Amino acid sequence: MEPATIQPQPSSYLRMFFGIFGIFSLLAAIGAVLFYFFIWRQEIVKAPALSPFQRLSEKSDSFKGGQQLLLTGKNSAEAERLFEKSLADANTAEEEAEIKFKIADAKYQAGNISGAIADIKESAANEKYSKRSRAYAVEFMALMFVAYGKTEATAEIFKDEPYKAMYNPKDIYLSYRKLFEYSSSFYPVAVSQAHIANWYANRTLFLLSKEKVPSAETLSEIEAMKIIIRNNLVNVDKDIELTKTFSGGMSILVSVALERKAIVVGKMVRAGDTSFGDPERLFEEAHAAHLSRGVYDGYNFYHQASFLAFAYGDKRKADIQKLLSNYYANDKYKNTPVFNFFAKEKNNVLGSKPILIKLSALDPNFKKLLIELGWKF
C-alpha cells in the first residue's frame, strides 16, 4: 500500500488549532452519510459575535498572558499555570473548553504527551461541550501521530476504552482512520473527514497496484470506496464554508482542509478518476489561503510535487523541480517545520520516505538538500 502522504504542522498550528477548539457545540459504510446528514440538520450552528477565544482574550489577563507565552514557545509550565488560573474567568462551557484545550496545549508544548492526551480525552467525553469541540478533541489526538509524528502518542491514545477497541496493532493507519471516524461521530469537521477519505484513496491505489486487470470484486470495492470518498469531500466542503463564517482565527483550518482535500483528489486522479476535481487548483487555493494569513506553510509544495511525481513522473519534471526549488533556492522555508519532517523521514517515521526518494530522483538539488539533512543514498 502506498505510504500515506502526511502533513506535519508547525507548533504555531497547534496553538491556533487550540484557539478554535471551543467555538461550538463514516463510519466505514454508507450509513455514515445518513448519520452526518442528521448531524448537519439537527445541530444548527450560528456564528457568535465573538469566539470564546476572543472573549477570553478580552476579559482575562491570565488567559492572555498564557497565550502570549505559548506564542513565544517559552515557559510552557508558566503558561499552564496562567491558563489554570483563567478557569475562574470562564462564564460558559465553551469558554471552559477553550481553556482546557489551552492547558493541554501547554502540556503538549512542554513534551508532556500523556498529560495532554489525558486532558483531551476528558474534554472529548464532556457532554457539556459542543459536539464540534468534542470532535476537534478526538481529531487532535489523531493528528499527534498522523500529522505531527508523535509516535509515542499511539500507546497512550489507545490504551483504554473507547479508543482501545479502535486499535489494530497490525495496521496502525486503519487504527487512526477509526479514530478520525470517532471524531466525526460527534461532528464531521473538515480535517477529520479529509483524513478518512485519504485512507480510502490510499486503499484504492493499493488495490489497483495489485492487479494488472482489476477483478470484478476489486472494482466493486473501489466503487463502494469512491462513494465514501465523495461523501466525505462533500462534508469537507460544507465545513470549510461553515468555518469561513466564524471569527477567532479559523482560517488556518480552511487552508489545512483545502490541502488535505487536494491530496485526496490527487490520489483519485492517479487512480484514473478525474471527476473528483482538479488537485492542482486545490493546491493553489490552499497555498493562497496560507499566504493570506502571512504563513509560509512549507508542506504545500511537497504535497503538490508528490502528486505530480506519482501521476506524471518525468513528463512534469520541470514543474516538480520548480515546486521543490522553494526549499533550496532561498531561505524562505528553511525555518519551517517541513525541514524537520524531511530530516526525520530518513528513518521513515511517518511512512513518507519512499515519496521523498522518488522526488530526489527527479530533482538532484532536492537530493542534495536531503543529504545535507542527514540522508544517505
mmCIF file of N, CA and C in Angstrom, residues 274-338:
data_model
loop_
_atom_site.group_PDB
_atom_site.id
_atom_site.type_symbol
_atom_site.label_atom_id
_atom_site.label_comp_id
_atom_site.label_asym_id
_atom_site.label_seq_id
_atom_site.Cartn_x
_atom_site.Cartn_y
_atom_site.Cartn_z
ATOM 1 N N THR A 274 -10.922 11.467 -12.805
ATOM 2 C CA THR A 274 -10.757 12.920 -12.736
ATOM 3 C C THR A 274 -12.029 13.635 -12.296
ATOM 4 N N SER A 275 -13.075 12.880 -11.991
ATOM 5 C CA SER A 275 -14.362 13.503 -11.659
ATOM 6 C C SER A 275 -14.373 14.142 -10.279
ATOM 7 N N PHE A 276 -13.348 13.884 -9.479
ATOM 8 C CA PHE A 276 -13.304 14.445 -8.124
ATOM 9 C C PHE A 276 -12.828 15.895 -8.111
ATOM 10 N N GLY A 277 -12.247 16.361 -9.199
ATOM 11 C CA GLY A 277 -11.815 17.750 -9.260
ATOM 12 C C GLY A 277 -10.392 17.881 -9.754
ATOM 13 N N ASP A 278 -9.875 19.083 -9.646
ATOM 14 C CA ASP A 278 -8.538 19.431 -10.128
ATOM 15 C C ASP A 278 -7.610 19.635 -8.926
ATOM 16 N N PRO A 279 -6.741 18.673 -8.640
ATOM 17 C CA PRO A 279 -5.895 18.793 -7.447
ATOM 18 C C PRO A 279 -4.936 19.981 -7.516
ATOM 19 N N GLU A 280 -4.447 20.316 -8.696
ATOM 20 C CA GLU A 280 -3.501 21.435 -8.791
ATOM 21 C C GLU A 280 -4.175 22.752 -8.427
ATOM 22 N N ARG A 281 -5.417 22.917 -8.853
ATOM 23 C CA ARG A 281 -6.154 24.126 -8.474
ATOM 24 C C ARG A 281 -6.355 24.163 -6.955
ATOM 25 N N LEU A 282 -6.658 22.998 -6.363
ATOM 26 C CA LEU A 282 -6.867 22.941 -4.921
ATOM 27 C C LEU A 282 -5.579 23.227 -4.154
ATOM 28 N N PHE A 283 -4.456 22.723 -4.649
ATOM 29 C CA PHE A 283 -3.177 23.035 -4.002
ATOM 30 C C PHE A 283 -2.900 24.536 -4.047
ATOM 31 N N GLU A 284 -3.215 25.151 -5.191
ATOM 32 C CA GLU A 284 -3.004 26.595 -5.314
ATOM 33 C C GLU A 284 -3.918 27.365 -4.362
ATOM 34 N N GLU A 285 -5.158 26.911 -4.220
ATOM 35 C CA GLU A 285 -6.083 27.546 -3.276
ATOM 36 C C GLU A 285 -5.566 27.420 -1.847
ATOM 37 N N ALA A 286 -5.061 26.244 -1.510
ATOM 38 C CA ALA A 286 -4.540 26.027 -0.159
ATOM 39 C C ALA A 286 -3.345 26.930 0.108
ATOM 40 N N HIS A 287 -2.458 27.026 -0.869
ATOM 41 C CA HIS A 287 -1.275 27.875 -0.702
ATOM 42 C C HIS A 287 -1.679 29.337 -0.533
ATOM 43 N N ALA A 288 -2.643 29.782 -1.349
ATOM 44 C CA ALA A 288 -3.125 31.162 -1.237
ATOM 45 C C ALA A 288 -3.751 31.406 0.130
ATOM 46 N N ALA A 289 -4.481 30.406 0.645
ATOM 47 C CA ALA A 289 -5.113 30.548 1.961
ATOM 48 C C ALA A 289 -4.057 30.663 3.058
ATOM 49 N N HIS A 290 -2.984 29.894 2.943
ATOM 50 C CA HIS A 290 -1.890 30.015 3.918
ATOM 51 C C HIS A 290 -1.269 31.404 3.847
ATOM 52 N N LEU A 291 -0.962 31.865 2.634
ATOM 53 C CA LEU A 291 -0.312 33.157 2.482
ATOM 54 C C LEU A 291 -1.202 34.302 2.945
ATOM 55 N N SER A 292 -2.524 34.129 2.827
ATOM 56 C CA SER A 292 -3.446 35.182 3.272
ATOM 57 C C SER A 292 -3.340 35.409 4.772
ATOM 58 N N ARG A 293 -2.835 34.414 5.481
ATOM 59 C CA ARG A 293 -2.615 34.538 6.927
ATOM 60 C C ARG A 293 -1.177 34.955 7.227
ATOM 61 N N GLY A 294 -0.371 35.173 6.167
ATOM 62 C CA GLY A 294 1.026 35.535 6.373
ATOM 63 C C GLY A 294 1.871 34.360 6.795
ATOM 64 N N VAL A 295 1.434 33.147 6.412
ATOM 65 C CA VAL A 295 2.132 31.933 6.831
ATOM 66 C C VAL A 295 2.782 31.259 5.630
ATOM 67 N N TYR A 296 4.067 30.931 5.762
ATOM 68 C CA TYR A 296 4.747 30.112 4.765
ATOM 69 C C TYR A 296 4.585 28.655 5.198
ATOM 70 N N ASP A 297 3.649 27.982 4.601
ATOM 71 C CA ASP A 297 3.273 26.641 5.060
ATOM 72 C C ASP A 297 4.417 25.651 4.900
ATOM 73 N N GLY A 298 5.035 25.608 3.747
ATOM 74 C CA GLY A 298 6.154 24.696 3.548
ATOM 75 C C GLY A 298 5.765 23.347 3.002
ATOM 76 N N TYR A 299 4.656 22.798 3.440
ATOM 77 C CA TYR A 299 4.270 21.453 3.042
ATOM 78 C C TYR A 299 3.512 21.405 1.720
ATOM 79 N N ASN A 300 2.890 22.495 1.358
ATOM 80 C CA ASN A 300 2.050 22.502 0.159
ATOM 81 C C ASN A 300 2.856 22.115 -1.087
ATOM 82 N N PHE A 301 4.078 22.648 -1.197
ATOM 83 C CA PHE A 301 4.925 22.335 -2.356
ATOM 84 C C PHE A 301 5.291 20.853 -2.372
ATOM 85 N N TYR A 302 5.583 20.317 -1.194
ATOM 86 C CA TYR A 302 5.925 18.892 -1.085
ATOM 87 C C TYR A 302 4.757 18.020 -1.547
ATOM 88 N N HIS A 303 3.559 18.322 -1.070
ATOM 89 C CA HIS A 303 2.394 17.504 -1.440
ATOM 90 C C HIS A 303 2.086 17.620 -2.927
ATOM 91 N N GLN A 304 2.174 18.838 -3.471
ATOM 92 C CA GLN A 304 1.872 19.020 -4.893
ATOM 93 C C GLN A 304 2.930 18.335 -5.757
ATOM 94 N N ALA A 305 4.189 18.465 -5.371
ATOM 95 C CA ALA A 305 5.259 17.803 -6.117
ATOM 96 C C ALA A 305 5.101 16.284 -6.057
ATOM 97 N N SER A 306 4.666 15.776 -4.912
ATOM 98 C CA SER A 306 4.445 14.333 -4.772
ATOM 99 C C SER A 306 3.357 13.857 -5.726
ATOM 100 N N PHE A 307 2.283 14.621 -5.811
ATOM 101 C CA PHE A 307 1.217 14.272 -6.747
ATOM 102 C C PHE A 307 1.735 14.223 -8.175
ATOM 103 N N LEU A 308 2.451 15.261 -8.589
ATOM 104 C CA LEU A 308 2.954 15.319 -9.958
ATOM 105 C C LEU A 308 3.937 14.179 -10.231
ATOM 106 N N ALA A 309 4.758 13.847 -9.239
ATOM 107 C CA ALA A 309 5.750 12.786 -9.419
ATOM 108 C C ALA A 309 5.093 11.435 -9.651
ATOM 109 N N PHE A 310 4.069 11.133 -8.861
ATOM 110 C CA PHE A 310 3.404 9.836 -8.988
ATOM 111 C C PHE A 310 2.448 9.792 -10.174
ATOM 112 N N ALA A 311 1.856 10.928 -10.510
ATOM 113 C CA ALA A 311 0.879 10.950 -11.602
ATOM 114 C C ALA A 311 1.529 11.052 -12.977
ATOM 115 N N TYR A 312 2.632 11.824 -13.073
ATOM 116 C CA TYR A 312 3.197 12.126 -14.392
ATOM 117 C C TYR A 312 4.691 11.839 -14.523
ATOM 118 N N GLY A 313 5.407 11.744 -13.410
ATOM 119 C CA GLY A 313 6.824 11.422 -13.455
ATOM 120 C C GLY A 313 7.637 12.420 -14.250
ATOM 121 N N ASP A 314 8.499 11.905 -15.135
ATOM 122 C CA ASP A 314 9.421 12.751 -15.902
ATOM 123 C C ASP A 314 8.714 13.796 -16.758
ATOM 124 N N LYS A 315 7.483 13.526 -17.167
ATOM 125 C CA LYS A 315 6.757 14.466 -18.025
ATOM 126 C C LYS A 315 6.571 15.821 -17.353
ATOM 127 N N ARG A 316 6.521 15.814 -16.020
ATOM 128 C CA ARG A 316 6.336 17.075 -15.294
ATOM 129 C C ARG A 316 7.552 17.408 -14.440
ATOM 130 N N LYS A 317 8.709 16.911 -14.851
ATOM 131 C CA LYS A 317 9.930 17.119 -14.058
ATOM 132 C C LYS A 317 10.214 18.601 -13.815
ATOM 133 N N ALA A 318 10.028 19.407 -14.837
ATOM 134 C CA ALA A 318 10.319 20.846 -14.695
ATOM 135 C C ALA A 318 9.410 21.470 -13.644
ATOM 136 N N ASP A 319 8.139 21.098 -13.657
ATOM 137 C CA ASP A 319 7.195 21.640 -12.666
ATOM 138 C C ASP A 319 7.535 21.143 -11.261
ATOM 139 N N ILE A 320 7.938 19.886 -11.177
ATOM 140 C CA ILE A 320 8.313 19.315 -9.880
ATOM 141 C C ILE A 320 9.522 20.053 -9.321
ATOM 142 N N GLN A 321 10.512 20.293 -10.164
ATOM 143 C CA GLN A 321 11.716 20.996 -9.717
ATOM 144 C C GLN A 321 11.406 22.432 -9.321
ATOM 145 N N LYS A 322 10.488 23.046 -10.032
ATOM 146 C CA LYS A 322 10.100 24.418 -9.678
ATOM 147 C C LYS A 322 9.476 24.461 -8.289
ATOM 148 N N LEU A 323 8.621 23.499 -7.981
ATOM 149 C CA LEU A 323 7.993 23.436 -6.662
ATOM 150 C C LEU A 323 9.039 23.170 -5.576
ATOM 151 N N LEU A 324 9.906 22.180 -5.812
ATOM 152 C CA LEU A 324 10.894 21.806 -4.802
ATOM 153 C C LEU A 324 11.974 22.859 -4.616
ATOM 154 N N SER A 325 12.179 23.697 -5.643
ATOM 155 C CA SER A 325 13.215 24.739 -5.532
ATOM 156 C C SER A 325 12.897 25.727 -4.417
ATOM 157 N N ASN A 326 11.642 25.787 -4.005
ATOM 158 C CA ASN A 326 11.282 26.654 -2.879
ATOM 159 C C ASN A 326 12.051 26.279 -1.620
ATOM 160 N N TYR A 327 12.523 25.033 -1.546
ATOM 161 C CA TYR A 327 13.227 24.570 -0.358
ATOM 162 C C TYR A 327 14.730 24.824 -0.411
ATOM 163 N N TYR A 328 15.295 24.977 -1.603
ATOM 164 C CA TYR A 328 16.749 25.131 -1.674
ATOM 165 C C TYR A 328 17.221 26.389 -2.400
ATOM 166 N N ALA A 329 16.319 27.088 -3.097
ATOM 167 C CA ALA A 329 16.739 28.284 -3.850
ATOM 168 C C ALA A 329 16.854 29.518 -2.958
ATOM 169 N N ASN A 330 16.188 29.492 -1.815
ATOM 170 C CA ASN A 330 16.276 30.602 -0.869
ATOM 171 C C ASN A 330 15.981 30.066 0.525
ATOM 172 N N ASP A 331 16.026 30.933 1.512
ATOM 173 C CA ASP A 331 15.849 30.509 2.914
ATOM 174 C C ASP A 331 14.433 30.735 3.434
ATOM 175 N N LYS A 332 13.509 31.060 2.554
ATOM 176 C CA LYS A 332 12.165 31.430 2.981
ATOM 177 C C LYS A 332 11.499 30.337 3.822
ATOM 178 N N TYR A 333 11.738 29.089 3.436
ATOM 179 C CA TYR A 333 11.074 27.973 4.121
ATOM 180 C C TYR A 333 12.012 27.199 5.043
ATOM 181 N N LYS A 334 13.249 27.657 5.155
ATOM 182 C CA LYS A 334 14.251 26.899 5.898
ATOM 183 C C LYS A 334 13.886 26.725 7.361
ATOM 184 N N ASN A 335 13.235 27.689 7.945
ATOM 185 C CA ASN A 335 12.895 27.617 9.369
ATOM 186 C C ASN A 335 11.478 27.103 9.619
ATOM 187 N N THR A 336 10.831 26.604 8.576
ATOM 188 C CA THR A 336 9.516 25.992 8.783
ATOM 189 C C THR A 336 9.707 24.515 9.106
ATOM 190 N N PRO A 337 8.767 23.908 9.824
ATOM 191 C CA PRO A 337 8.937 22.517 10.272
ATOM 192 C C PRO A 337 9.040 21.486 9.156
ATOM 193 N N VAL A 338 8.782 21.880 7.916
ATOM 194 C CA VAL A 338 8.921 20.911 6.830
ATOM 195 C C VAL A 338 10.356 20.389 6.759
#
